[in-house]
mmCIF file of C-alpha atoms and ligand atoms in Angstrom:
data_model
loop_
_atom_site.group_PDB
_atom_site.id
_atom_site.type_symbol
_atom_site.label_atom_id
_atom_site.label_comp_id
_atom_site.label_asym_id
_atom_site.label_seq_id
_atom_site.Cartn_x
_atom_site.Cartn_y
_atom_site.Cartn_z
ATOM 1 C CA UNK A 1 38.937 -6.315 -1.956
ATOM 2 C CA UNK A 2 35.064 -6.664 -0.450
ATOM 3 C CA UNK A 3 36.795 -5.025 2.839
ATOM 4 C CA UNK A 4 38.095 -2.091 0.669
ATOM 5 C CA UNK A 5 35.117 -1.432 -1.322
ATOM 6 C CA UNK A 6 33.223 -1.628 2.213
ATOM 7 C CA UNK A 7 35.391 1.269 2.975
ATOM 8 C CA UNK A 8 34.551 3.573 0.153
ATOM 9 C CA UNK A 9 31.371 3.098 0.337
ATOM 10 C CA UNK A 10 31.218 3.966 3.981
ATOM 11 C CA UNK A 11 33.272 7.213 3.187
ATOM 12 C CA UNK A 12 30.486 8.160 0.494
ATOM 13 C CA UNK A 13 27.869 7.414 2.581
ATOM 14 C CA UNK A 14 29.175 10.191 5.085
ATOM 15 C CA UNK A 15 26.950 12.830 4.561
ATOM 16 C CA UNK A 16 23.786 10.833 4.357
ATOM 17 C CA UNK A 17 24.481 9.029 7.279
ATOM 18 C CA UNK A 18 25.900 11.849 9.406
ATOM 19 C CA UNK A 19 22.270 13.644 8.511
ATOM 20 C CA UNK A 20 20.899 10.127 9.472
ATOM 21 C CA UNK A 21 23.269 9.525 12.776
ATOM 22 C CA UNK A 22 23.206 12.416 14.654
ATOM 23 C CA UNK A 23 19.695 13.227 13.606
ATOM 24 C CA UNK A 24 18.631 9.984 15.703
ATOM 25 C CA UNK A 25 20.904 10.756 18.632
ATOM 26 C CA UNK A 26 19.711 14.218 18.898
ATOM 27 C CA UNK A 27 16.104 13.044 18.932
ATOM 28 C CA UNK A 28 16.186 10.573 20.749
ATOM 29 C CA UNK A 29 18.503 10.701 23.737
ATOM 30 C CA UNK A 30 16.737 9.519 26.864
ATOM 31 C CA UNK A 31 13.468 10.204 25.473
ATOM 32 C CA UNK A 32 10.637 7.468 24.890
ATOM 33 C CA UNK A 33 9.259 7.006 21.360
ATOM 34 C CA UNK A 34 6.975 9.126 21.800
ATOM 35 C CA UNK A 35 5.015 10.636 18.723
ATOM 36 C CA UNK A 36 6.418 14.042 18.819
ATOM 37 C CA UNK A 37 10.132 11.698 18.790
ATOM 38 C CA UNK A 38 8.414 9.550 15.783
ATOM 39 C CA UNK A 39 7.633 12.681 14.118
ATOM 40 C CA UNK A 40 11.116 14.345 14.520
ATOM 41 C CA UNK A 41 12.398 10.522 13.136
ATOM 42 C CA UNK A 42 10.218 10.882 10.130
ATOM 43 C CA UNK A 43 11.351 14.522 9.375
ATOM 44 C CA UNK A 44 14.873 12.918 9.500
ATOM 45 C CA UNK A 45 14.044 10.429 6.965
ATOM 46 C CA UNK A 46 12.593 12.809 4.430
ATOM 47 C CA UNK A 47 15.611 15.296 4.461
ATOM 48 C CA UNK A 48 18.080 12.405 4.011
ATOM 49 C CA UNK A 49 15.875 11.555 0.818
ATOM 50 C CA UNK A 50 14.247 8.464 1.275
ATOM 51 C CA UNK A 51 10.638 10.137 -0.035
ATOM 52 C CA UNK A 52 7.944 10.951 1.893
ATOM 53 C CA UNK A 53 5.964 7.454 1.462
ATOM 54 C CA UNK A 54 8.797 5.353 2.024
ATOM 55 C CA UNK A 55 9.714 7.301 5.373
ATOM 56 C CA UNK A 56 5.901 7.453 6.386
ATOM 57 C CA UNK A 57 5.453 3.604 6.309
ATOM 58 C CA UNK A 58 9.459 2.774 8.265
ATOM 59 C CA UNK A 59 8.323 5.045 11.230
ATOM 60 C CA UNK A 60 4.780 3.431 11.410
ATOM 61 C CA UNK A 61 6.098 0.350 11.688
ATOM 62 C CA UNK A 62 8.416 1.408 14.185
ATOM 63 C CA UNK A 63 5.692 3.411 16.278
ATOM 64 C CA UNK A 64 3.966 -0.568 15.780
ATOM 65 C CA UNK A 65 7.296 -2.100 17.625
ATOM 66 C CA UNK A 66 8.652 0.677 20.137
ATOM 67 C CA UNK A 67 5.440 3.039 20.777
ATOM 68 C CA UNK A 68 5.969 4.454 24.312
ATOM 69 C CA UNK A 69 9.415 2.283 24.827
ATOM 70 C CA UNK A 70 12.509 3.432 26.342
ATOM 71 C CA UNK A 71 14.752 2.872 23.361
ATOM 72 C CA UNK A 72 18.698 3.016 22.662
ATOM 73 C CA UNK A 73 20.141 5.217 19.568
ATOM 74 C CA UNK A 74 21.632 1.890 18.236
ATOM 75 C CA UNK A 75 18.101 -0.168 18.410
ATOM 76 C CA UNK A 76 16.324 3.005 16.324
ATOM 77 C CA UNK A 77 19.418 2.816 13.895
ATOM 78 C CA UNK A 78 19.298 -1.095 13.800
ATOM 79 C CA UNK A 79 15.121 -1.256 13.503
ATOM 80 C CA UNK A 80 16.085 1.390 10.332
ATOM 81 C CA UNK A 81 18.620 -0.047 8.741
ATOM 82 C CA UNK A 82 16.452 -3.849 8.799
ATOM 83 C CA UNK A 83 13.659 -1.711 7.472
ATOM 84 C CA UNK A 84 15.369 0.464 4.599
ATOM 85 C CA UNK A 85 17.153 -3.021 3.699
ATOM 86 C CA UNK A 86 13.409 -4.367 3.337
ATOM 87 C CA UNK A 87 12.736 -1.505 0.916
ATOM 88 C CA UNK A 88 15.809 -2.463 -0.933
ATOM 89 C CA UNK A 89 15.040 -6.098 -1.485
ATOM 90 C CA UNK A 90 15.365 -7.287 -5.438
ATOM 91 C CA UNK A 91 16.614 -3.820 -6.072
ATOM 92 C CA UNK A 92 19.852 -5.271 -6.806
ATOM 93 C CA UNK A 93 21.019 -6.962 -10.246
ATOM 94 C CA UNK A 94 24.124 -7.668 -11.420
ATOM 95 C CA UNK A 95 24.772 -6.458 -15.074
ATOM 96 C CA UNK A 96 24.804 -9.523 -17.538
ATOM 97 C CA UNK A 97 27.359 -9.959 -19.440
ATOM 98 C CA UNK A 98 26.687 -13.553 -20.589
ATOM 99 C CA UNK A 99 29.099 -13.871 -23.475
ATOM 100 C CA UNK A 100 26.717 -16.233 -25.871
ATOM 101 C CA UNK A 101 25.035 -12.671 -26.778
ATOM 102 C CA UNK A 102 28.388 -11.333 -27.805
ATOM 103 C CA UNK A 103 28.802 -8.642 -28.712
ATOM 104 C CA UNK A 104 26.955 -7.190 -26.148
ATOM 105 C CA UNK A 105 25.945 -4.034 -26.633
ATOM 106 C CA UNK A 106 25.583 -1.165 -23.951
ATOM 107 C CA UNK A 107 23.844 1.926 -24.230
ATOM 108 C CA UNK A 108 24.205 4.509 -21.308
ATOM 109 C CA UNK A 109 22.070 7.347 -21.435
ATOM 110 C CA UNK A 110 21.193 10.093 -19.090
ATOM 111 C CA UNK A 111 20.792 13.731 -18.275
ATOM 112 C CA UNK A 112 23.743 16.215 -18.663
ATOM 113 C CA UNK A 113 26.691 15.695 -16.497
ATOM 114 C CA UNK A 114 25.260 12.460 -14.550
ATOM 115 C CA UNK A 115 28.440 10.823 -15.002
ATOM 116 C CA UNK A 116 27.794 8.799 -18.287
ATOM 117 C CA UNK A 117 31.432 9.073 -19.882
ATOM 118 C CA UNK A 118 33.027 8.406 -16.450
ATOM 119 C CA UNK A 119 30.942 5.326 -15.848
ATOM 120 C CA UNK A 120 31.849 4.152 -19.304
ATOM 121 C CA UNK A 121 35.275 4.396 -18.157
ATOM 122 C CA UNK A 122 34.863 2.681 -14.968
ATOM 123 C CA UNK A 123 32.819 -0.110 -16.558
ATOM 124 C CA UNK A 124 34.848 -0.504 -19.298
ATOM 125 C CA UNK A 125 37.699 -1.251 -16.961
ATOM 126 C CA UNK A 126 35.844 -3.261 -14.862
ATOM 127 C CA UNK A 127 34.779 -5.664 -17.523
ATOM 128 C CA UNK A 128 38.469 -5.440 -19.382
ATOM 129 C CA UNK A 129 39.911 -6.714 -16.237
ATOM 130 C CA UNK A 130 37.435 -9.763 -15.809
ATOM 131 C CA UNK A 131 38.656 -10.702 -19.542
ATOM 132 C CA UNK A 132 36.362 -9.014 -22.053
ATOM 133 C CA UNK A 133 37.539 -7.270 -24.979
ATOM 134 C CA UNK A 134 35.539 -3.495 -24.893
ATOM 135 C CA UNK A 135 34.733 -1.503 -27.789
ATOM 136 C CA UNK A 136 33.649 2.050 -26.857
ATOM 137 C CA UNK A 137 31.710 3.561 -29.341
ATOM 138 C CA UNK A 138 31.739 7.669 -29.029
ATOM 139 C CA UNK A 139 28.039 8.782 -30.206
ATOM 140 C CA UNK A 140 27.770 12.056 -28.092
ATOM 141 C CA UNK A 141 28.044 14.070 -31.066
ATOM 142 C CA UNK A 142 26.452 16.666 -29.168
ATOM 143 C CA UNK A 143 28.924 18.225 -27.087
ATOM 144 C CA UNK A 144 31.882 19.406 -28.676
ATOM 145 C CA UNK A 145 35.077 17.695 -26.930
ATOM 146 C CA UNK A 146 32.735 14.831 -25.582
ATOM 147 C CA UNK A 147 34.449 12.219 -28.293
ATOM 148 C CA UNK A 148 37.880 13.607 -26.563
ATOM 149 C CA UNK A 149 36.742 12.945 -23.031
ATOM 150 C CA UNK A 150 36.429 9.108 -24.115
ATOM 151 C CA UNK A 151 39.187 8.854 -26.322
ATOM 152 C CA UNK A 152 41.257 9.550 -23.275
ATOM 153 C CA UNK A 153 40.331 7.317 -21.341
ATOM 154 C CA UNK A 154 40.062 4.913 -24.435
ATOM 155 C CA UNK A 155 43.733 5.224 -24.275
ATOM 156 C CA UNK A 156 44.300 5.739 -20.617
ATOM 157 C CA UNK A 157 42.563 2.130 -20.440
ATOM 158 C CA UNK A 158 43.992 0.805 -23.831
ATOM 159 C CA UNK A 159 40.677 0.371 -25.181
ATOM 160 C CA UNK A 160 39.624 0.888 -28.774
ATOM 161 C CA UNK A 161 37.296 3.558 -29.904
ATOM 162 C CA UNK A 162 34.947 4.127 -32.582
ATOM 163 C CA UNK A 163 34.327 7.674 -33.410
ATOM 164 C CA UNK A 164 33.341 9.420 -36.686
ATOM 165 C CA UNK A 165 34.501 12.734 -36.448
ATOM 166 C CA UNK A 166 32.975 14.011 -39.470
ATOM 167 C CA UNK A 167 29.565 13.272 -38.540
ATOM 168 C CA UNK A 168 26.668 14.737 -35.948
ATOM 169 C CA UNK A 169 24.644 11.453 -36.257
ATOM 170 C CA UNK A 170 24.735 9.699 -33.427
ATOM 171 C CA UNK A 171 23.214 7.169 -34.913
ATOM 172 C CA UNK A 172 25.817 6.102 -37.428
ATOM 173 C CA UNK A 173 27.972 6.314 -34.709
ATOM 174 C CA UNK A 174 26.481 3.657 -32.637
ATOM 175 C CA UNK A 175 25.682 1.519 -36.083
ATOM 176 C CA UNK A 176 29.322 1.674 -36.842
ATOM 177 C CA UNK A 177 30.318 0.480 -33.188
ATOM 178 C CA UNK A 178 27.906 -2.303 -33.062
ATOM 179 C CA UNK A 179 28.985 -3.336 -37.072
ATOM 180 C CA UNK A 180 32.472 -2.911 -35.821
ATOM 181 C CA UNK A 181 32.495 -4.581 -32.645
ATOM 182 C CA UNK A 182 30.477 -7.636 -34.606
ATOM 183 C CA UNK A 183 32.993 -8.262 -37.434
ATOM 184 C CA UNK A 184 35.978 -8.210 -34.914
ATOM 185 C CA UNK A 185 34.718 -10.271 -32.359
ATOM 186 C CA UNK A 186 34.580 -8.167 -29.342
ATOM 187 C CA UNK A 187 32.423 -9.189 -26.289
ATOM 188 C CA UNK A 188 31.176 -5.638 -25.460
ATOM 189 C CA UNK A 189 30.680 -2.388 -27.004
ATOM 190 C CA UNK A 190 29.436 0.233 -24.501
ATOM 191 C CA UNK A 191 28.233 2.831 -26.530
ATOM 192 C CA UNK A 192 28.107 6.928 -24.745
ATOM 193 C CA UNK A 193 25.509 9.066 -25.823
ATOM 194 C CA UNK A 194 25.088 13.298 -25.563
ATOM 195 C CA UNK A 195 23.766 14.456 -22.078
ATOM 196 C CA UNK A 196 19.842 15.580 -22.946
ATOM 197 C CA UNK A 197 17.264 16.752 -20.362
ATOM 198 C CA UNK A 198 14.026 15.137 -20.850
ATOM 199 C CA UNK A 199 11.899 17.723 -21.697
ATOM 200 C CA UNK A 200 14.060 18.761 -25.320
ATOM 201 C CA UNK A 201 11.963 16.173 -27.315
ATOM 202 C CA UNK A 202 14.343 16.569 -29.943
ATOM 203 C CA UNK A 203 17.091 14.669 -28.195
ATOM 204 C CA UNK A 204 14.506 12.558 -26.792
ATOM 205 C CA UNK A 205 13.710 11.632 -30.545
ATOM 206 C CA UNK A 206 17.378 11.276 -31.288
ATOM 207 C CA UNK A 207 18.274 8.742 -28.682
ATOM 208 C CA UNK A 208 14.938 6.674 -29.656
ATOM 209 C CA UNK A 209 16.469 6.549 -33.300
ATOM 210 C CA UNK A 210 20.055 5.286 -31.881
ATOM 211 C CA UNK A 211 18.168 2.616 -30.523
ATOM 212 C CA UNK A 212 16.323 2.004 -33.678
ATOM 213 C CA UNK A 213 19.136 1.778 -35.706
ATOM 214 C CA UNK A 214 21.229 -0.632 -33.586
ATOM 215 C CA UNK A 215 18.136 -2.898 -33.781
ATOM 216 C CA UNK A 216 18.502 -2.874 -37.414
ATOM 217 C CA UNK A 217 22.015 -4.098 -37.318
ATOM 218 C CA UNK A 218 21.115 -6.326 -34.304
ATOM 219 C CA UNK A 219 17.527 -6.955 -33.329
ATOM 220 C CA UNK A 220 18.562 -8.133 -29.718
ATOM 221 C CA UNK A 221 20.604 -4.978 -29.495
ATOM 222 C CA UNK A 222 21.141 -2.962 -27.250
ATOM 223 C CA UNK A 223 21.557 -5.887 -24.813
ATOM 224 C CA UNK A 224 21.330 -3.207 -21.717
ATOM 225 C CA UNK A 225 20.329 -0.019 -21.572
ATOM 226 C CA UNK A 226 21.612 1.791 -18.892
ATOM 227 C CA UNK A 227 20.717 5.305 -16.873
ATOM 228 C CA UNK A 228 23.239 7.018 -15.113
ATOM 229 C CA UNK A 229 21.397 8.701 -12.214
ATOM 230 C CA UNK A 230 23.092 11.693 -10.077
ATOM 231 C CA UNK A 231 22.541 11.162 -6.495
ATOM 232 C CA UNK A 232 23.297 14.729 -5.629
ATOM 233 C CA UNK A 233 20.394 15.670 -7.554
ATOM 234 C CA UNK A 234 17.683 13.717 -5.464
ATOM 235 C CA UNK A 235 13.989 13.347 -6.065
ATOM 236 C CA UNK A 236 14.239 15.013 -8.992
ATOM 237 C CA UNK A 237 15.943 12.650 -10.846
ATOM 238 C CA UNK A 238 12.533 9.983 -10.517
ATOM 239 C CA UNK A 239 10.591 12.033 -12.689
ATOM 240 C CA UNK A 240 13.814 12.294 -15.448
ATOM 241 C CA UNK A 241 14.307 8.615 -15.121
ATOM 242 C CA UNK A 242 10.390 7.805 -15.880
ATOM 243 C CA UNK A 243 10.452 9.416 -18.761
ATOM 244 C CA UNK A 244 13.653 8.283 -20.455
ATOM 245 C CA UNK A 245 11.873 4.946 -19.283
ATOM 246 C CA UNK A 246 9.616 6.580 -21.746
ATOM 247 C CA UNK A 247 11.881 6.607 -24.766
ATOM 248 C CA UNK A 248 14.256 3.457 -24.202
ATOM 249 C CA UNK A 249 13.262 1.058 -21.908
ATOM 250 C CA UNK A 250 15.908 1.155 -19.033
ATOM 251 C CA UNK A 251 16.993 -2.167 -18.083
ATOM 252 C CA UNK A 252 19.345 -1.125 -15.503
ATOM 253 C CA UNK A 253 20.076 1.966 -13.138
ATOM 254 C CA UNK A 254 24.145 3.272 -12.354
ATOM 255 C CA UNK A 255 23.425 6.095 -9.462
ATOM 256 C CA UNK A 256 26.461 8.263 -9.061
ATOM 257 C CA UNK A 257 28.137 10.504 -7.237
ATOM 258 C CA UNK A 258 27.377 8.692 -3.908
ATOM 259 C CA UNK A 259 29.823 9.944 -2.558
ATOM 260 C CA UNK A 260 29.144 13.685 -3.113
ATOM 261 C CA UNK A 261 25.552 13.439 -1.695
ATOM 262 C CA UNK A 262 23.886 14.024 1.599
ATOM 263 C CA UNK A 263 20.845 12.437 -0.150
ATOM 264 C CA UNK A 264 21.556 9.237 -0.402
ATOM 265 C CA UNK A 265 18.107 7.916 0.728
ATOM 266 C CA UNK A 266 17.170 8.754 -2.660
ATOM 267 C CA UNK A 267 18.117 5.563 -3.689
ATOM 268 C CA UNK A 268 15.426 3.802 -1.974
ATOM 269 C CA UNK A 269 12.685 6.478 -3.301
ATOM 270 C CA UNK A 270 14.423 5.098 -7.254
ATOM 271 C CA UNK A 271 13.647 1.365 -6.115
ATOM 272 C CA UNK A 272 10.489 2.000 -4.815
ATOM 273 C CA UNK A 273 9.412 4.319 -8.003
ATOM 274 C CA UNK A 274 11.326 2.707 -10.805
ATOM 275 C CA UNK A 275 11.001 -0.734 -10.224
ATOM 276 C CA UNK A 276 14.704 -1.173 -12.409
ATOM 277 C CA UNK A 277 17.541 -2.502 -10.647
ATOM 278 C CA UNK A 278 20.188 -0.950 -9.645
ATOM 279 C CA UNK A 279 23.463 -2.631 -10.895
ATOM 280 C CA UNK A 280 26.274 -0.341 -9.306
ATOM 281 C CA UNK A 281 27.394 2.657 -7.401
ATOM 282 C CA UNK A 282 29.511 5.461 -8.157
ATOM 283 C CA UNK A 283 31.795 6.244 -5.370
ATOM 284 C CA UNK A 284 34.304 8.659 -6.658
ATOM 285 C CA UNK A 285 35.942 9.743 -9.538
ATOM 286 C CA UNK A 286 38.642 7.541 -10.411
ATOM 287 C CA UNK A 287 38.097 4.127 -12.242
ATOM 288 C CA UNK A 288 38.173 2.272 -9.876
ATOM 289 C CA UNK A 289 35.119 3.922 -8.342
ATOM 290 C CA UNK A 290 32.113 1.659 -9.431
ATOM 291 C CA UNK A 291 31.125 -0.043 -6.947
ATOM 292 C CA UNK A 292 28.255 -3.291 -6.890
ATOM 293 C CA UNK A 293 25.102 -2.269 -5.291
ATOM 294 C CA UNK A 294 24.853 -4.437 -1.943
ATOM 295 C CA UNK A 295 21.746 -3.424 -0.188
ATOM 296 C CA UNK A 296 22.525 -4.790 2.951
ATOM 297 C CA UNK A 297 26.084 -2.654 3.734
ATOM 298 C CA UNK A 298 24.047 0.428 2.011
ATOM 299 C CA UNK A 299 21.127 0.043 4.328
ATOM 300 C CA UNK A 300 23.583 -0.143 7.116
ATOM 301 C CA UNK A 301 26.156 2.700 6.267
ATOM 302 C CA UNK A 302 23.062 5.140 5.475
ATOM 303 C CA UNK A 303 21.649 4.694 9.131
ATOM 304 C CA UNK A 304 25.471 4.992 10.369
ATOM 305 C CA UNK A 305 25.770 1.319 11.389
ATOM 306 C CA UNK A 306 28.982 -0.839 10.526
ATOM 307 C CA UNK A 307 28.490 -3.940 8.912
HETATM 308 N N1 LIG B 1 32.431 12.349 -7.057
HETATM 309 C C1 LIG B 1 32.026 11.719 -8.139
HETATM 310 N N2 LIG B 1 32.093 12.329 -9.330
HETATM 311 C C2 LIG B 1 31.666 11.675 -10.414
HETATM 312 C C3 LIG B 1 31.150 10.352 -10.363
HETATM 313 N N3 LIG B 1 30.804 9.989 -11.610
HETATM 314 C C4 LIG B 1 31.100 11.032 -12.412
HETATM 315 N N4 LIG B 1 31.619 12.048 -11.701
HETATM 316 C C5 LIG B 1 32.054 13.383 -12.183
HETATM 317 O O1 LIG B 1 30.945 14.071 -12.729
HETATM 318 C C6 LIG B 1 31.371 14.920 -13.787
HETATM 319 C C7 LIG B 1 30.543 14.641 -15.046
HETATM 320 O O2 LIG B 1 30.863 13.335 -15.476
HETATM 321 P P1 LIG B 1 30.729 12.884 -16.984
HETATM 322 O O3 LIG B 1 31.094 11.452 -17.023
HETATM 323 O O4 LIG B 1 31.446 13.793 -17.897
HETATM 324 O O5 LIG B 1 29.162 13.060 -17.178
HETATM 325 P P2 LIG B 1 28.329 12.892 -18.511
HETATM 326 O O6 LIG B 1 26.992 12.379 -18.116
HETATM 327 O O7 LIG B 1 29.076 12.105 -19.493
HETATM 328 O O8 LIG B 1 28.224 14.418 -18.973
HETATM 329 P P3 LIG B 1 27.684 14.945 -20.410
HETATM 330 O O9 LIG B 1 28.307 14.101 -21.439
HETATM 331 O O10 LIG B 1 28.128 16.365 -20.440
HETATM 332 O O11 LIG B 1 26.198 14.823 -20.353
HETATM 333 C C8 LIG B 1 32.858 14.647 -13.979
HETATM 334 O O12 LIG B 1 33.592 15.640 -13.320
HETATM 335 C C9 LIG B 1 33.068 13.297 -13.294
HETATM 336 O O13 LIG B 1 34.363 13.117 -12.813
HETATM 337 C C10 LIG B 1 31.073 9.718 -9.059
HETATM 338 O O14 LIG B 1 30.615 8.589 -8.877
HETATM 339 N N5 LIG B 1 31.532 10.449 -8.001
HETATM 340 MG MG1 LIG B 2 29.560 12.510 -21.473
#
């Protein structure tokens, strides 16, 4: 299983580290580390997303190690990889899903199309197969067809679904899931919410009342609130992400679409910035594709190193 996941995440990691890879051969074949070399290295670092701090600070601590050296594509890759990993550290949590607080509740919120119902999906099926019985609770009563999109997968995954179709307020929505979820004794509800950019205050005003009104039901509720970040979208996202931060304090970060980004560095510029950890991946877009964060194989992979 570990070996497969390895896999995937390798494949998504193709683009960034292909950037990344040849970027360092290119540079750096039979040259010393020179500080025109250093400053081609840093250039590399900033296209494949890392942020311009981040890969400021990794190639002055190389030009502290190698300055003037004769060095090897695989050293440069290594010294990276040990360096980006560094970055990483306590970036990764896993999600809790301590049963004593059942029903946990899960919020996951997020800009349009960052991959909120599909990570519902995937998490849902994750957690189903470990034993817990999921609620979904459909509060995007934004988008017309968005209850759809997780009612089939509700049934795809056999999961039951609370949606009110003749209501807009996602609010009730996510009150009835939590009420629901409470009288029948499930262990999580994971609750989806409309897509809303974080400069329409109105949404912004709506998702702060969801949360208020789950609290009423359920004043530890929600458990975990969770932002689905797209990876494709890069340094953007940070800003997005600080202010939903803003609204509903995030207690845990799902970046997607891994796999479809030659940005992948941006995950150590979300670290750095957010200070929330990361608890998985998106590698793809089947359900199986959520993937635990492990910094060290990520930090590897990026730099195009095996394990
Ligand atoms: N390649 C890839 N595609 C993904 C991943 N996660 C989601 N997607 C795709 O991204 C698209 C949008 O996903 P949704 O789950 O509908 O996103 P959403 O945030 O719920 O969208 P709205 O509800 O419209 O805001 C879909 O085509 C998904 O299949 C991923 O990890 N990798
Ligand atoms: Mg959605």
């Amino acid at each position: 299983m570990k070996n497969t996941w390895f896999q995937k995440l390798k494949t998504s990691l193709t683009k960034s580290s292909t950037v990344i890879s040849e970027g360092i051969t290119n540079i750096i074949s039979s040259r010393k580390l020179d500080d025109e070399t250093l400053q081609e290295l840093e250039d590399l670092l900033i296209k494949a997303d890392l942020g311009v701090d981040n890969s400021i600070s990794i190639i002055e601590n190389l030009k502290k190690e190698k300055f003037n050296k004769d060095v090897e594509t695989d050293e440069i890759k290594n010294f990276l990889a040990n360096q980006i990993e560094l970055k990483l550290e306590g970036s990764y949590s896993p999600l809790d899903t301590e049963k004593s607080k059942s029903p946990r509740t899960i919020i996951v919120v997020g800009v349009n199309g960052s991959g909120k119902t599909t990570t519902i999906a995937k998490l849902a099926y994750l957690l189903k197969n470990n034993g817990a019985r999921v609620i979904l609770g459909a509060a995007d009563t934004f988008r017309a067809a968005a209850t759809q999109q997780l009612e089939v997968w509700a049934k795809k995954l056999n999961l039951d679904i609370v949606s009110l179709p003749e209501t807009k307020d996602a609010a009730s929505v996510a009150f009835e899931t939590i009420k629901i979820a409470t009288e029948n004794n499930y262990d999580t509800a994971i609750i989806d919410t409309a897509g809303r950019l974080q400069n329409r205050s109105e949404l912004m005003d709506e998702l702060a009342k969801i949360i208020r009104v789950i609290k009423k039901y359920e004043p530890q509720a929600p458990h975990s609130i969770l932002l689905t970040l797209d990876a494709t979208a890069g340094q953007n996202a940070i800003q997005q992400a600080k202010v939903f931060n803003e609204i509903a304090k995030i207690t845990g970060l799902i970046v997607t679409k891994l796999d479809g980004s030659a940005k992948a560095g941006y995950v150590v510029s979300i670290s750095q910035e957010l200070k929330i950890p990361i608890h998985f991946i998106g590698v793809g877009e089947s359900i199986e594709d959520l993937s635990d964060f492990n910094i060290k194989d990520f930090s590897r992979l990026i730099v195009g190193l095996d394990r």
